[in-house]
CSV table of C-alpha atoms and ligand atoms in Angstrom, one decimal:
chain,number,residue,atom,x,y,z
N,4,MET,CA,0.0,0.0,0.0
N,5,THR,CA,1.2,3.5,-0.8
N,6,ASP,CA,-0.2,6.9,0.0
N,7,ASP,CA,-1.7,6.9,-3.5
N,8,THR,CA,-3.4,3.5,-3.2
N,9,PRO,CA,-4.9,3.4,0.3
N,10,LEU,CA,-7.3,0.6,-0.7
N,11,ASP,CA,-4.6,-1.7,-1.9
N,12,GLY,CA,-5.5,-5.3,-0.9
N,13,ARG,CA,-9.1,-4.4,-0.4
N,14,THR,CA,-12.0,-5.9,-2.5
N,15,ALA,CA,-14.9,-3.7,-3.4
N,16,LEU,CA,-18.2,-4.7,-4.9
N,17,VAL,CA,-20.3,-2.0,-6.7
N,18,THR,CA,-23.9,-2.5,-7.8
N,19,GLY,CA,-25.3,-0.5,-10.7
N,20,ALA,CA,-21.7,-0.3,-12.0
N,21,SER,CA,-22.6,-0.3,-15.7
N,22,ALA,CA,-23.3,3.5,-15.8
N,23,GLY,CA,-23.3,6.8,-14.0
N,24,ILE,CA,-22.3,7.0,-10.4
N,25,GLY,CA,-21.6,3.2,-10.1
N,26,ALA,CA,-19.2,3.2,-13.1
N,27,ALA,CA,-17.4,6.3,-11.8
N,28,THR,CA,-17.2,4.6,-8.3
N,29,ALA,CA,-15.6,1.5,-9.8
N,30,ARG,CA,-12.9,3.8,-11.3
N,31,ALA,CA,-12.4,5.8,-8.1
N,32,LEU,CA,-12.0,2.7,-5.9
N,33,ALA,CA,-9.6,1.1,-8.5
N,34,ARG,CA,-7.7,4.4,-8.6
N,35,ASP,CA,-7.3,4.0,-4.8
N,36,GLY,CA,-5.9,0.5,-5.3
N,37,ALA,CA,-9.0,-1.7,-4.6
N,38,ASP,CA,-9.8,-4.8,-6.7
N,39,VAL,CA,-13.3,-4.2,-8.0
N,40,VAL,CA,-16.3,-6.4,-8.8
N,41,LEU,CA,-18.8,-4.8,-11.1
N,42,ALA,CA,-22.5,-5.8,-10.9
N,43,ALA,CA,-25.5,-4.6,-13.0
N,44,ARG,CA,-27.6,-6.2,-15.7
N,45,SER,CA,-25.8,-5.0,-18.8
N,46,GLU,CA,-23.2,-7.6,-19.4
N,47,GLU,CA,-21.3,-6.0,-22.3
N,48,ARG,CA,-21.0,-2.7,-20.6
N,49,LEU,CA,-19.6,-4.3,-17.5
N,50,SER,CA,-17.1,-6.4,-19.4
N,51,GLU,CA,-15.8,-3.3,-21.3
N,52,LEU,CA,-15.6,-1.3,-18.1
N,53,ALA,CA,-13.8,-4.1,-16.2
N,54,ALA,CA,-11.2,-4.4,-19.0
N,55,ASP,CA,-10.7,-0.6,-19.0
N,56,VAL,CA,-10.4,-0.3,-15.2
N,57,SER,CA,-8.0,-3.2,-15.0
N,58,ALA,CA,-5.8,-1.7,-17.8
N,59,THR,CA,-5.9,1.8,-16.4
N,60,TYR,CA,-5.3,1.2,-12.7
N,61,GLY,CA,-3.5,-2.2,-12.7
N,62,VAL,CA,-6.0,-3.8,-10.3
N,63,GLU,CA,-8.2,-6.9,-10.7
N,64,ALA,CA,-11.6,-6.0,-12.1
N,65,GLU,CA,-14.4,-8.6,-12.6
N,66,ALA,CA,-17.7,-8.2,-14.2
N,67,VAL,CA,-20.5,-10.2,-12.5
N,68,PRO,CA,-23.7,-9.6,-14.3
N,69,THR,CA,-26.5,-9.4,-11.7
N,70,ASP,CA,-30.1,-8.3,-11.4
N,71,VAL,CA,-30.2,-7.0,-7.8
N,72,THR,CA,-34.0,-7.8,-7.6
N,73,ASP,CA,-33.1,-11.6,-7.9
N,74,GLU,CA,-32.1,-12.7,-4.5
N,75,ASP,CA,-30.4,-15.9,-5.8
N,76,ALA,CA,-28.4,-13.9,-8.3
N,77,VAL,CA,-27.3,-11.5,-5.5
N,78,ALA,CA,-26.2,-14.4,-3.3
N,79,ALA,CA,-24.2,-15.8,-6.3
N,80,MET,CA,-22.7,-12.4,-6.9
N,81,VAL,CA,-21.3,-12.2,-3.3
N,82,GLU,CA,-20.2,-15.8,-3.4
N,83,ALA,CA,-18.4,-15.3,-6.7
N,84,THR,CA,-16.6,-12.3,-5.2
N,85,VAL,CA,-15.5,-14.1,-2.1
N,86,ASP,CA,-14.4,-17.2,-4.1
N,87,GLU,CA,-12.3,-15.1,-6.5
N,88,PHE,CA,-10.8,-12.6,-4.0
N,89,GLY,CA,-10.9,-14.5,-0.7
N,90,GLY,CA,-13.2,-12.0,1.0
N,91,LEU,CA,-15.1,-8.7,0.7
N,92,ASP,CA,-14.2,-5.4,2.2
N,93,VAL,CA,-16.4,-2.8,0.6
N,94,LEU,CA,-20.0,-3.0,-0.7
N,95,VAL,CA,-21.4,0.0,-2.5
N,96,ASN,CA,-25.2,-0.3,-2.7
N,97,ASN,CA,-25.8,2.0,-5.6
N,98,ALA,CA,-28.2,0.4,-8.1
N,99,GLY,CA,-31.3,2.4,-8.3
N,100,LEU,CA,-33.8,4.0,-10.6
N,101,ALA,CA,-36.9,6.2,-10.8
N,102,ARG,CA,-40.2,5.6,-12.6
N,103,GLY,CA,-42.6,8.5,-12.9
N,104,GLY,CA,-43.9,10.3,-10.7
N,105,ASP,CA,-47.5,11.4,-9.8
N,106,VAL,CA,-49.0,9.0,-7.2
N,107,ALA,CA,-52.6,9.3,-8.5
N,108,GLU,CA,-51.4,8.1,-11.9
N,109,MET,CA,-48.7,5.7,-10.9
N,110,SER,CA,-49.0,2.1,-12.2
N,111,THR,CA,-48.5,-0.7,-9.7
N,112,ASP,CA,-45.7,-1.9,-12.0
N,113,ALA,CA,-43.8,1.4,-11.6
N,114,TYR,CA,-44.3,1.3,-7.9
N,115,ARG,CA,-43.0,-2.2,-7.6
N,116,THR,CA,-40.1,-1.6,-9.8
N,117,MET,CA,-38.8,1.2,-7.6
N,118,MET,CA,-39.4,-0.8,-4.5
N,119,ASP,CA,-37.8,-3.9,-6.0
N,120,VAL,CA,-34.6,-2.3,-7.1
N,121,ASN,CA,-34.1,0.5,-4.6
N,122,CYS,CA,-35.2,-1.3,-1.5
N,123,ASP,CA,-35.2,-5.1,-2.0
N,124,GLY,CA,-32.0,-4.9,-4.0
N,125,MET,CA,-30.2,-3.1,-1.3
N,126,PHE,CA,-31.5,-5.5,1.3
N,127,PHE,CA,-30.5,-8.6,-0.6
N,128,ALA,CA,-27.0,-7.3,-1.3
N,129,THR,CA,-26.5,-6.2,2.3
N,130,ARG,CA,-27.8,-9.5,3.8
N,131,GLU,CA,-25.4,-11.5,1.7
N,132,ALA,CA,-22.4,-9.2,2.1
N,133,LEU,CA,-22.7,-8.6,5.9
N,134,PRO,CA,-20.9,-11.6,7.3
N,135,HIS,CA,-18.0,-10.9,5.0
N,136,LEU,CA,-17.9,-7.2,5.7
N,137,VAL,CA,-18.0,-7.8,9.4
N,138,GLU,CA,-15.3,-10.4,9.2
N,139,ASN,CA,-13.0,-7.8,7.6
N,140,GLU,CA,-14.2,-4.7,9.6
N,141,GLY,CA,-15.3,-3.4,6.2
N,142,ASN,CA,-17.3,-0.5,4.7
N,143,LEU,CA,-20.9,-0.6,3.6
N,144,VAL,CA,-21.8,2.5,1.5
N,145,PHE,CA,-25.4,3.3,0.4
N,146,VAL,CA,-26.3,5.8,-2.3
N,147,GLY,CA,-29.2,7.7,-0.9
N,148,SER,CA,-30.5,11.0,-2.1
N,149,PHE,CA,-31.6,14.5,-1.2
N,150,ALA,CA,-35.0,13.0,-2.0
N,151,GLY,CA,-34.5,10.7,1.0
N,152,GLN,CA,-34.1,13.7,3.3
N,153,TYR,CA,-36.8,16.2,2.2
N,154,PRO,CA,-40.3,15.7,0.7
N,155,ARG,CA,-40.3,15.3,-3.0
N,156,PRO,CA,-43.6,16.3,-4.6
N,157,GLY,CA,-42.6,15.2,-8.0
N,158,ASN,CA,-42.0,11.5,-7.1
N,159,PRO,CA,-43.2,10.5,-3.6
N,160,VAL,CA,-42.5,6.8,-4.1
N,161,TYR,CA,-39.0,7.3,-5.4
N,162,ALA,CA,-38.4,9.6,-2.4
N,163,ALA,CA,-39.8,7.0,0.0
N,164,THR,CA,-37.4,4.4,-1.3
N,165,LYS,CA,-34.5,6.7,-0.5
N,166,TRP,CA,-36.0,7.4,3.0
N,167,TRP,CA,-36.1,3.6,3.4
N,168,THR,CA,-32.4,3.4,2.3
N,169,ARG,CA,-31.3,5.9,5.0
N,170,GLY,CA,-33.4,4.3,7.7
N,171,PHE,CA,-32.1,0.8,6.8
N,172,ALA,CA,-28.5,2.0,6.5
N,173,HIS,CA,-28.4,3.8,9.8
N,174,SER,CA,-30.2,0.9,11.6
N,175,VAL,CA,-27.6,-1.5,10.2
N,176,GLU,CA,-25.0,0.9,11.4
N,177,ALA,CA,-26.5,0.7,14.8
N,178,ALA,CA,-26.7,-3.1,14.7
N,179,TYR,CA,-23.2,-3.9,13.4
N,180,GLY,CA,-21.1,-0.8,14.4
N,181,ASP,CA,-19.8,-2.5,17.5
N,182,GLU,CA,-18.7,-5.4,15.3
N,183,GLY,CA,-16.5,-3.1,13.4
N,184,LEU,CA,-18.6,-2.4,10.4
N,185,ALA,CA,-18.6,1.2,8.9
N,186,VAL,CA,-21.8,2.4,7.3
N,187,THR,CA,-22.1,5.5,5.2
N,188,VAL,CA,-25.0,7.1,3.3
N,189,VAL,CA,-24.1,9.4,0.4
N,190,ASN,CA,-26.8,11.8,-0.6
N,191,PRO,CA,-26.5,13.6,-4.0
N,192,THR,CA,-28.8,16.1,-5.5
N,193,GLU,CA,-29.0,16.0,-9.3
N,194,VAL,CA,-26.2,14.1,-11.0
N,195,ARG,CA,-25.4,14.1,-14.8
N,196,SER,CA,-25.9,10.4,-15.4
N,197,GLU,CA,-28.4,8.2,-17.3
N,198,PHE,CA,-30.8,8.6,-14.3
N,199,GLY,CA,-34.2,9.9,-15.2
N,200,SER,CA,-34.3,8.4,-18.7
N,201,GLU,CA,-37.5,6.5,-17.9
N,202,VAL,CA,-39.3,9.7,-17.0
N,203,GLY,CA,-37.9,12.1,-19.6
N,204,ASP,CA,-34.4,13.0,-20.8
N,205,PRO,CA,-31.6,11.5,-18.8
N,206,PHE,CA,-30.0,13.9,-16.4
N,207,GLU,CA,-26.8,14.0,-18.4
N,208,GLU,CA,-28.8,15.7,-21.1
N,209,ARG,CA,-31.3,17.6,-19.0
N,210,PHE,CA,-28.4,19.4,-17.2
N,211,GLU,CA,-25.5,21.2,-18.9
N,212,PRO,CA,-22.0,20.6,-17.5
N,213,GLY,CA,-21.8,22.8,-14.4
N,214,GLU,CA,-25.5,22.8,-13.7
N,215,ALA,CA,-25.5,19.6,-11.7
N,216,SER,CA,-23.0,17.2,-10.1
N,217,GLU,CA,-20.9,14.9,-12.1
N,218,PRO,CA,-20.8,11.1,-11.3
N,219,ALA,CA,-17.0,11.4,-10.5
N,220,GLU,CA,-17.7,13.8,-7.7
N,221,ILE,CA,-20.1,11.4,-6.0
N,222,ALA,CA,-17.7,8.6,-6.7
N,223,ASP,CA,-14.9,10.5,-4.9
N,224,ALA,CA,-17.2,10.8,-1.8
N,225,ILE,CA,-17.9,7.1,-1.9
N,226,ALA,CA,-14.2,6.3,-2.1
N,227,PHE,CA,-13.6,8.7,0.8
N,228,ALA,CA,-16.2,6.7,2.8
N,229,ALA,CA,-14.6,3.4,1.8
N,230,ARG,CA,-11.2,4.6,3.0
N,231,GLN,CA,-12.4,5.0,6.6
N,232,LYS,CA,-10.6,2.6,8.9
N,233,PRO,CA,-11.6,1.4,12.4
N,234,PRO,CA,-12.6,2.9,14.7
N,235,SER,CA,-13.8,5.8,12.4
N,236,THR,CA,-16.6,6.1,9.9
N,237,VAL,CA,-18.4,8.8,8.1
N,238,SER,CA,-22.0,8.3,8.7
N,239,GLU,CA,-23.6,10.5,6.1
N,240,LEU,CA,-22.3,12.8,3.3
N,241,ASP,CA,-24.6,15.4,1.6
N,242,LEU,CA,-23.3,16.4,-1.8
N,243,TYR,CA,-25.6,19.1,-2.9
N,244,ARG,CA,-25.6,21.6,-5.7
N,245,ARG,CA,-24.8,24.9,-4.2
N,246,ASP,CA,-28.0,26.4,-5.5
N,247,LYS,CA,-30.2,23.5,-4.5
N,248,PHE,CA,-32.0,25.2,-1.7
N,249,ALA,CA,-32.6,28.3,-3.9
N,250,HIS,CA,-34.6,26.0,-6.2
N,251,PHE,CA,-36.0,23.6,-3.6
D,1,NAP,N1,-28.5,10.9,-10.9
D,1,NAP,C1,-29.1,11.6,-9.9
D,1,NAP,O1,-29.5,12.7,-10.0
D,1,NAP,C2,-29.2,10.9,-8.5
D,1,NAP,C3,-29.4,11.7,-7.4
D,1,NAP,C4,-29.5,11.1,-6.2
D,1,NAP,C5,-29.4,9.8,-6.0
D,1,NAP,N2,-29.2,9.0,-7.2
D,1,NAP,C6,-29.0,7.6,-7.0
D,1,NAP,O2,-27.8,7.2,-7.5
D,1,NAP,C7,-27.8,5.8,-7.8
D,1,NAP,C8,-27.1,5.6,-9.2
D,1,NAP,O3,-27.9,6.3,-10.2
D,1,NAP,P1,-27.2,6.9,-11.4
D,1,NAP,O4,-27.5,8.4,-11.3
D,1,NAP,O5,-25.8,6.5,-11.6
D,1,NAP,O6,-28.2,6.4,-12.6
D,1,NAP,P2,-27.8,5.6,-13.9
D,1,NAP,O7,-26.8,6.3,-14.7
D,1,NAP,O8,-29.2,5.4,-14.5
D,1,NAP,O9,-27.3,4.2,-13.4
D,1,NAP,C9,-28.1,3.3,-12.7
D,1,NAP,C10,-27.4,1.9,-12.6
D,1,NAP,O10,-28.3,1.0,-11.9
D,1,NAP,C11,-28.2,-0.2,-12.6
D,1,NAP,N3,-29.5,-1.0,-12.3
D,1,NAP,C12,-30.8,-0.6,-12.5
D,1,NAP,N4,-31.6,-1.6,-12.3
D,1,NAP,C13,-30.8,-2.6,-11.8
D,1,NAP,C14,-31.1,-4.0,-11.4
D,1,NAP,N5,-32.3,-4.4,-11.4
D,1,NAP,N6,-30.1,-4.8,-11.1
D,1,NAP,C15,-28.8,-4.3,-11.1
D,1,NAP,N7,-28.5,-3.0,-11.5
D,1,NAP,C16,-29.5,-2.2,-11.9
D,1,NAP,C17,-28.1,0.2,-14.0
D,1,NAP,O11,-27.5,-0.9,-14.7
D,1,NAP,P3,-28.2,-1.9,-15.7
D,1,NAP,O12,-29.3,-1.2,-16.4
D,1,NAP,O13,-27.1,-2.4,-16.6
D,1,NAP,O14,-28.8,-3.0,-14.8
D,1,NAP,C18,-27.0,1.3,-13.9
D,1,NAP,O15,-25.7,0.7,-13.8
D,1,NAP,C19,-29.3,5.4,-7.7
D,1,NAP,O16,-29.5,4.7,-6.5
D,1,NAP,C20,-30.0,6.7,-7.7
D,1,NAP,O17,-31.2,6.6,-7.1
D,1,NAP,C21,-29.1,9.5,-8.4
């Protein structure tokens, strides 16, 4: 390990790694020296990213195509990670999405999709990873949202999934902190990723550069959380646009 690679020897698993914040997080963790396991549904994108990350940062990078709503697939994802790398030190629960919007007009399918990916997916991954993370006094990072801290009239169900995330994360923190687990919730406002494409233009097109956060900024915060060593943690990080409250 050098000062430049503080995560050398650590293994990090990132869900939703095929795009946006997750892909940027895989790069940030690899830059810091971690071997990375990339999970999402898009097999080809994951394989390309794994090859690029490995070549760029000189770490091991594995693509493990996984739908986080499938509990058996999530169990296999964690098992494959532990088999390949001998353990798991960091889980980034990032996979998430929004479906639109207005409660009175929301289909049950849209409701269930958000609950399945944003809540069930984080539960399944956390449940499978916990014994390994505790064993290594590791770091569990959740991608929450500003929408999980303040009411969001435009999409109450999406917001509720992110309130769930924060409630779950901090309760897991309370349950496992004395066993050495570090838990962090990272709350972005708008990020220029593919997010939002199901309810309009993706945010990377809806916002010009400089109008919203970039995925790499959120990834840096996640990597900061993942670098926390016992006995310290960073419980919550709010990464807001400076003008967010002006346009609340
Ligand atoms: N962008 C924002 O403004 C913003 C703000 C606050 C919080 N967030 C949160 O940040 C996280 C990442 O979003 P993003 O902005 O990076 O969006 P994104 O660019 O749309 O990326 C979403 C990622 O989630 C994956 N995913 C979706 N459904 C999945 C499933 N069933 N199983 C496995 N992976 C799945 C996608 O991959 P596949 O399609 O390949 O499966 C993709 O890699 C989400 O939790 C989101 O709620 C975003």
